[in-house]
Coordinates of C-alpha atoms and ligand atoms in Angstrom, one line a residue:
M679 CA -20.3 2.3 -23.7
E680 CA -22.2 4.7 -21.7
K681 CA -20.2 8.3 -21.0
G682 CA -20.8 9.0 -16.8
G683 CA -18.5 6.5 -15.5
S684 CA -20.1 2.9 -16.2
P685 CA -18.0 0.2 -15.7
P686 CA -17.4 -2.5 -18.6
A687 CA -19.9 -5.3 -18.1
A688 CA -17.8 -8.4 -18.2
L689 CA -14.5 -8.5 -16.7
G690 CA -12.5 -10.9 -14.8
R691 CA -11.3 -14.8 -14.9
N692 CA -13.7 -15.7 -17.7
H693 CA -12.9 -13.3 -20.0
M694 CA -9.6 -12.2 -21.5
T695 CA -9.4 -8.5 -20.4
T696 CA -6.9 -5.9 -21.6
I697 CA -5.8 -4.5 -19.0
A698 CA -3.3 -1.3 -19.1
F699 CA -0.4 -1.7 -16.1
I700 CA 1.0 2.0 -15.5
G701 CA 3.7 1.4 -12.5
L702 CA 5.7 -1.9 -12.5
G703 CA 7.4 -1.0 -9.4
N704 CA 7.9 -3.6 -6.1
M705 CA 4.3 -4.0 -5.8
G706 CA 3.3 -3.2 -9.4
G707 CA 5.8 -5.5 -11.4
P708 CA 4.6 -8.4 -9.9
M709 CA 1.0 -8.0 -9.9
A710 CA 0.6 -7.5 -13.3
G711 CA 2.3 -10.5 -13.1
N712 CA -0.6 -12.3 -11.7
L713 CA -2.9 -10.8 -14.2
V714 CA -0.7 -12.4 -17.1
K715 CA -1.2 -15.7 -15.2
A716 CA -4.8 -15.8 -15.3
G717 CA -4.5 -15.0 -18.9
H718 CA -5.3 -11.6 -19.4
S719 CA -3.3 -9.1 -21.2
V720 CA -0.9 -6.9 -20.0
L721 CA 0.3 -3.8 -21.4
G722 CA 2.7 -2.4 -19.3
F723 CA 5.0 0.7 -18.7
D724 CA 7.0 2.4 -16.1
L725 CA 9.8 5.1 -16.2
A726 CA 12.5 3.0 -14.9
P727 CA 14.0 0.7 -17.6
A728 CA 14.8 -2.0 -14.7
A729 CA 11.2 -2.4 -13.8
L730 CA 10.1 -2.6 -17.4
E731 CA 12.8 -5.7 -17.5
G732 CA 11.2 -7.0 -14.5
A733 CA 7.6 -7.5 -15.5
K734 CA 8.9 -8.7 -19.2
A735 CA 9.6 -11.5 -17.9
R736 CA 6.3 -11.9 -16.5
G737 CA 4.6 -12.0 -19.8
V738 CA 3.8 -8.2 -19.4
V739 CA 4.3 -6.8 -22.9
L740 CA 6.0 -3.5 -23.1
A741 CA 4.2 -0.3 -24.0
D742 CA 6.1 2.6 -26.0
S743 CA 4.4 5.2 -23.5
A744 CA 2.1 5.1 -20.7
R745 CA -0.8 6.7 -23.1
A746 CA 0.1 3.9 -25.8
A747 CA -0.9 1.6 -23.3
V748 CA -3.9 3.1 -22.2
A749 CA -5.5 4.2 -25.3
E750 CA -6.3 -0.1 -25.9
A751 CA -7.1 -1.5 -23.0
D752 CA -10.5 -1.7 -21.2
V753 CA -8.8 -1.5 -17.9
V754 CA -5.7 0.7 -16.2
V755 CA -4.3 -0.4 -13.1
T756 CA -1.7 2.4 -11.6
M757 CA 0.3 1.5 -9.3
L758 CA 2.6 5.2 -8.6
P759 CA 5.0 6.6 -5.7
S760 CA 2.4 9.0 -4.3
G761 CA -1.0 11.2 -5.4
K762 CA 1.0 13.7 -7.6
H763 CA 2.6 11.0 -9.6
V764 CA -1.4 9.6 -9.6
V765 CA -3.0 13.4 -10.1
A766 CA -0.4 14.2 -12.9
A767 CA -0.3 11.1 -14.8
T768 CA -3.9 10.8 -15.4
S769 CA -5.6 14.3 -16.1
G770 CA -4.5 17.2 -18.0
S771 CA -5.5 17.1 -22.0
D772 CA -2.0 15.1 -22.0
G773 CA -3.0 12.3 -19.4
L774 CA -4.3 9.1 -19.2
F775 CA -7.8 9.9 -18.7
A776 CA -7.5 11.9 -22.0
A777 CA -5.8 8.7 -23.8
A778 CA -8.6 5.7 -23.0
R779 CA -11.2 4.8 -24.2
P780 CA -14.8 6.6 -22.8
G781 CA -15.5 4.0 -20.0
T782 CA -12.6 2.9 -19.3
L783 CA -12.9 1.5 -15.6
F784 CA -9.6 3.2 -13.9
I785 CA -8.1 1.1 -10.7
D786 CA -5.4 3.5 -8.7
S787 CA -3.4 1.0 -6.4
S788 CA -1.4 3.4 -5.2
T789 CA -1.2 4.3 -1.2
I790 CA -2.2 8.0 -1.5
D791 CA -3.8 11.3 0.0
V792 CA -7.5 11.6 0.4
A793 CA -7.7 15.0 -1.6
S794 CA -5.4 13.4 -4.8
A795 CA -7.7 10.2 -4.8
R796 CA -10.8 12.3 -4.7
A797 CA -9.5 15.0 -7.6
F798 CA -8.9 11.2 -9.6
H799 CA -12.7 10.3 -9.5
E800 CA -13.9 13.6 -9.7
A801 CA -11.5 13.8 -13.4
A802 CA -12.2 10.4 -14.3
K803 CA -16.4 11.1 -14.3
T804 CA -15.4 14.3 -16.3
A805 CA -13.6 12.5 -19.1
G806 CA -16.6 9.4 -18.7
H807 CA -14.8 6.9 -16.9
A808 CA -15.4 4.3 -14.3
S809 CA -13.0 4.2 -11.4
V810 CA -11.8 2.7 -7.6
D811 CA -9.3 3.7 -5.0
A812 CA -7.8 0.0 -4.3
P813 CA -4.8 0.1 -2.0
V814 CA -3.4 -2.7 -0.6
S815 CA -1.7 -4.4 2.5
G816 CA 0.0 -7.2 2.7
G817 CA 3.5 -6.1 1.2
V818 CA 5.9 -7.3 -1.8
G819 CA 5.2 -10.7 -0.2
G820 CA 0.8 -10.7 -0.8
A821 CA 1.9 -9.0 -4.5
E822 CA 4.2 -11.7 -5.1
A823 CA 1.8 -14.4 -4.0
G824 CA -1.5 -12.7 -5.1
T825 CA -2.8 -12.4 -1.3
L826 CA -3.3 -8.5 -0.8
T827 CA -5.6 -7.7 0.6
F828 CA -7.9 -4.5 -1.2
M829 CA -9.7 -2.0 0.5
V830 CA -12.1 0.2 -2.5
G831 CA -13.8 3.3 -2.7
G832 CA -16.3 4.0 -5.0
T833 CA -19.7 3.2 -6.5
D834 CA -20.9 -0.1 -6.7
D835 CA -20.9 -1.1 -10.4
A836 CA -17.4 0.4 -10.5
F837 CA -16.4 -1.9 -7.3
G838 CA -18.3 -4.9 -8.9
A839 CA -16.3 -4.1 -12.2
A840 CA -13.1 -3.9 -10.7
R841 CA -13.6 -7.1 -8.0
P842 CA -12.9 -10.3 -10.5
L843 CA -9.2 -8.4 -11.4
L844 CA -9.1 -7.5 -7.5
E845 CA -9.5 -11.0 -6.6
L846 CA -6.5 -12.2 -8.9
M847 CA -3.9 -9.9 -7.7
G848 CA -5.3 -10.6 -3.5
K849 CA -7.5 -12.6 -1.7
K850 CA -9.5 -10.1 0.4
I851 CA -11.5 -7.3 -0.9
V852 CA -13.5 -5.0 0.7
H853 CA -15.7 -2.4 -0.4
C854 CA -14.8 0.5 1.9
G855 CA -17.8 3.0 0.4
G856 CA -17.5 5.9 -1.4
A857 CA -14.8 7.5 -3.6
G858 CA -11.3 7.7 -1.6
S859 CA -12.9 5.4 0.9
G860 CA -10.2 2.8 0.3
Q861 CA -7.7 5.5 1.2
A862 CA -9.6 6.4 4.1
A863 CA -9.0 2.6 5.4
K864 CA -5.6 2.4 4.4
I865 CA -4.5 5.7 6.2
C866 CA -6.6 4.4 9.8
N867 CA -5.0 1.2 9.8
N868 CA -1.4 1.8 8.9
M869 CA -1.8 5.2 11.9
I870 CA -2.5 2.3 14.6
L871 CA 0.2 0.1 13.3
G872 CA 2.4 3.1 13.4
I873 CA 1.3 3.9 17.1
S874 CA 0.9 0.1 18.1
M875 CA 4.7 -0.8 17.0
I876 CA 6.1 1.8 19.2
A877 CA 3.7 0.9 22.3
V878 CA 5.0 -2.7 22.3
S879 CA 8.9 -1.3 21.3
E880 CA 8.3 0.8 24.3
A881 CA 6.9 -2.0 26.8
F882 CA 9.7 -4.2 25.8
V883 CA 12.4 -1.5 26.8
L884 CA 10.9 -0.9 29.8
G885 CA 10.4 -4.4 30.6
E886 CA 14.0 -4.9 30.5
K887 CA 15.5 -2.0 32.4
L888 CA 12.5 -3.9 34.7
G889 CA 14.2 -6.9 34.4
L890 CA 11.7 -8.4 32.6
S891 CA 13.0 -11.2 29.6
H892 CA 11.2 -10.6 26.4
Q893 CA 9.9 -14.0 26.3
A894 CA 8.2 -13.3 29.3
L895 CA 6.8 -10.4 28.7
Y896 CA 5.3 -11.8 25.4
D897 CA 3.7 -14.5 27.2
V898 CA 1.9 -12.3 28.9
A899 CA 0.9 -9.5 26.9
S900 CA 0.2 -12.0 23.7
T901 CA -2.7 -13.7 26.0
S902 CA -3.1 -10.8 27.7
S903 CA -5.1 -7.2 27.0
G904 CA -1.7 -5.8 25.2
Q905 CA -2.4 -8.0 21.9
C906 CA -2.1 -7.1 18.7
W907 CA -0.5 -7.7 15.8
S908 CA 2.2 -5.7 16.4
L909 CA 3.6 -8.4 18.6
T910 CA 2.1 -11.6 18.2
T911 CA 2.9 -11.2 14.1
Y912 CA 5.5 -8.8 13.9
C913 CA 7.1 -8.9 17.1
P914 CA 10.0 -6.1 17.5
V915 CA 12.8 -7.9 19.8
P916 CA 14.0 -11.1 18.1
G917 CA 13.2 -14.6 19.7
P918 CA 9.2 -15.2 20.7
V919 CA 7.8 -14.6 17.0
P920 CA 10.6 -16.4 14.9
T921 CA 9.4 -14.8 11.0
S922 CA 9.1 -11.5 12.2
P923 CA 12.2 -8.9 11.1
A924 CA 13.7 -8.5 14.4
N925 CA 14.8 -11.7 13.3
R926 CA 17.3 -11.0 10.7
N927 CA 18.5 -7.9 11.8
Y928 CA 15.5 -5.4 10.6
V929 CA 15.6 -6.2 7.1
P930 CA 12.5 -5.6 5.7
G931 CA 9.3 -5.8 5.2
F932 CA 8.0 -3.1 5.7
A933 CA 10.9 -0.1 5.4
A934 CA 10.4 2.9 8.0
A935 CA 10.2 5.2 4.7
L936 CA 6.9 3.7 3.9
M937 CA 6.0 3.7 7.7
L938 CA 6.6 7.4 7.5
K939 CA 5.2 7.9 3.9
D940 CA 1.8 6.6 5.9
L941 CA 1.8 8.3 9.3
K942 CA 2.2 11.8 7.1
L943 CA -1.2 11.2 5.3
S944 CA -2.4 10.1 8.1
Q945 CA -1.8 13.4 9.8
D946 CA -2.5 15.5 6.3
A947 CA -6.0 14.0 6.5
A948 CA -6.5 14.9 10.4
E949 CA -5.4 18.2 9.7
T950 CA -8.5 18.5 6.7
S951 CA -10.8 16.8 8.4
G952 CA -10.2 18.7 11.9
A953 CA -9.7 15.4 13.3
A954 CA -7.7 14.6 16.9
T955 CA -5.4 12.4 16.8
A956 CA -2.4 13.2 19.2
L957 CA -0.8 9.7 19.3
G958 CA -0.9 9.5 15.4
A959 CA 1.0 12.8 15.7
A960 CA 3.7 11.6 18.0
A961 CA 4.2 8.7 16.1
T962 CA 4.4 10.7 13.1
A963 CA 7.5 12.9 14.9
L964 CA 9.2 9.3 16.3
Y965 CA 9.4 8.2 12.8
T966 CA 10.8 11.2 11.3
A967 CA 13.4 11.3 14.0
F968 CA 14.2 7.5 13.3
A969 CA 14.4 7.7 9.7
A970 CA 16.2 11.2 9.8
E971 CA 18.8 9.2 11.3
G972 CA 19.3 6.9 8.3
N973 CA 17.2 4.1 9.1
E974 CA 14.8 4.9 6.3
G975 CA 15.6 1.0 4.8
K976 CA 15.2 -0.4 7.9
D977 CA 12.0 -2.4 9.1
F978 CA 9.8 -0.4 11.0
S979 CA 10.2 -2.7 13.9
G980 CA 14.0 -1.7 14.2
I981 CA 12.4 1.3 16.0
V982 CA 12.8 -0.9 19.4
E983 CA 16.7 -0.2 19.0
W984 CA 16.1 3.7 18.5
I985 CA 13.8 3.7 21.7
R986 CA 16.4 1.6 23.3
T987 CA 19.0 4.0 22.9
R988 CA 17.2 6.6 23.8
A989 CA 15.9 5.5 26.5
D990 CA 19.8 4.9 27.6
E991 CA 20.8 8.3 27.0
T992 CA 18.1 9.3 29.4
Ligands
NAD790 P1 8.2 1.6 -6.1 O1 8.7 3.2 -6.7 O2 8.7 0.1 -6.4 O3 7.5 1.3 -7.5 C1 6.8 2.6 -8.0 C2 7.0 2.9 -10.1 O4 6.0 3.7 -10.7 C3 8.3 2.9 -10.3 O5 9.5 1.7 -10.6 C4 8.5 4.4 -11.0 O6 9.7 4.4 -12.1 C5 7.3 4.0 -11.0 N1 6.9 5.4 -12.2 C6 6.7 6.6 -11.4 N2 6.5 8.0 -12.2 C7 5.8 6.9 -13.6 C8 4.9 7.5 -13.7 N3 4.5 8.7 -14.4 N4 4.5 6.6 -15.3 C9 4.8 5.7 -15.3 N5 6.0 4.8 -13.7 C10 6.0 5.2 -13.0 O7 6.9 1.6 -5.4 P2 6.0 0.3 -5.0 O8 6.5 -0.2 -3.3 O9 5.7 -0.8 -6.2 O10 5.0 1.0 -4.5 C11 3.7 1.8 -5.0 C12 2.6 2.1 -4.5 O11 2.5 1.0 -3.1 C13 3.3 3.3 -3.3 O12 2.2 4.2 -3.4 C14 3.1 2.6 -1.9 O13 3.3 3.2 -1.0 C15 2.2 1.6 -1.9 N6 2.6 0.7 -1.5 C16 3.3 -0.4 -1.0 C17 3.7 -1.3 -0.3 C18 5.6 -2.3 -0.3 O14 5.2 -3.3 0.6 N7 6.3 -1.8 -0.9 C19 2.9 -2.3 0.2 C20 2.0 -1.4 0.4 C21 1.8 -0.5 -0.5

């Protein structure tokens, strides 16, 4: 394998690949399981014993350390909580880039800040590895079913090498551009989502004050210019969309703490890049207050109830 980041040539469906999977939590566990199901050899590591147990039950071979897993691998997937975890795990003389054979393909599927993602790519390149940032949407259900959307940043070659493996874990794979572009797409999308959920929630609360039924507002807005995913797929009030978390007491789904994490990433990126995101900032402030009142573990659409309470106070 050439130094400088050329990816392995034959990966994916028709070729048994040795994959190290680091971070086997709510998302990583089922994603690793789908790679096992496709016939790949998956060596896994996590710091949490419960995550290791879960992965073992899915056929992942447990390694003694992340470095030991990576030393054997053609491809390394990381699915860790945040940018600082990814950079700490991969970089430095005791990190995963140093432990891997030159020419290993690194796929980071964690949702992290764009600056850390770019640092990850730089360090991978310096160590002679190929790399993509490949965050996902679709949640734990999508990870389990292998129907995630992957938003990918990296060179054409690295994307081409990663794609067959990503297709085993997801159903839509989008090459968004160069290093960090996957993370950029992820946080822009989730900023839209945070803002639109608040917009829909405020409209329902205002409608209640005006004597409008939820169903009437839904029937109009879902076929008018107010139509959006937060309304028609994930309606924050019970009734109009039976599958939305509002119908099961806001059990996530997508927890408010994760929405807040992504909104904060969007605001860090807005500040660094000089973008004006007034509504993104307002959504971040509202989700910060919502989460601080003990709602971190609720589905993010539960913010409608909090908005209703605030309306009653005024
Ligand atoms: P999680 O907390 O369940 O899993 C993360 C795992 O990483 C944990 O098991 C933890 O022990 C492990 N870990 C941390 N540091 C480690 C290290 N140095 N070495 C080995 N293991 C380490 O989180 P999750 O829900 O699986 O999310 C993972 C990433 O995916 C996050 O960035 C999250 O924002 C993103 N994401 C989550 C969802 C979701 O619905 N859960 C959806 C899309 C994206």
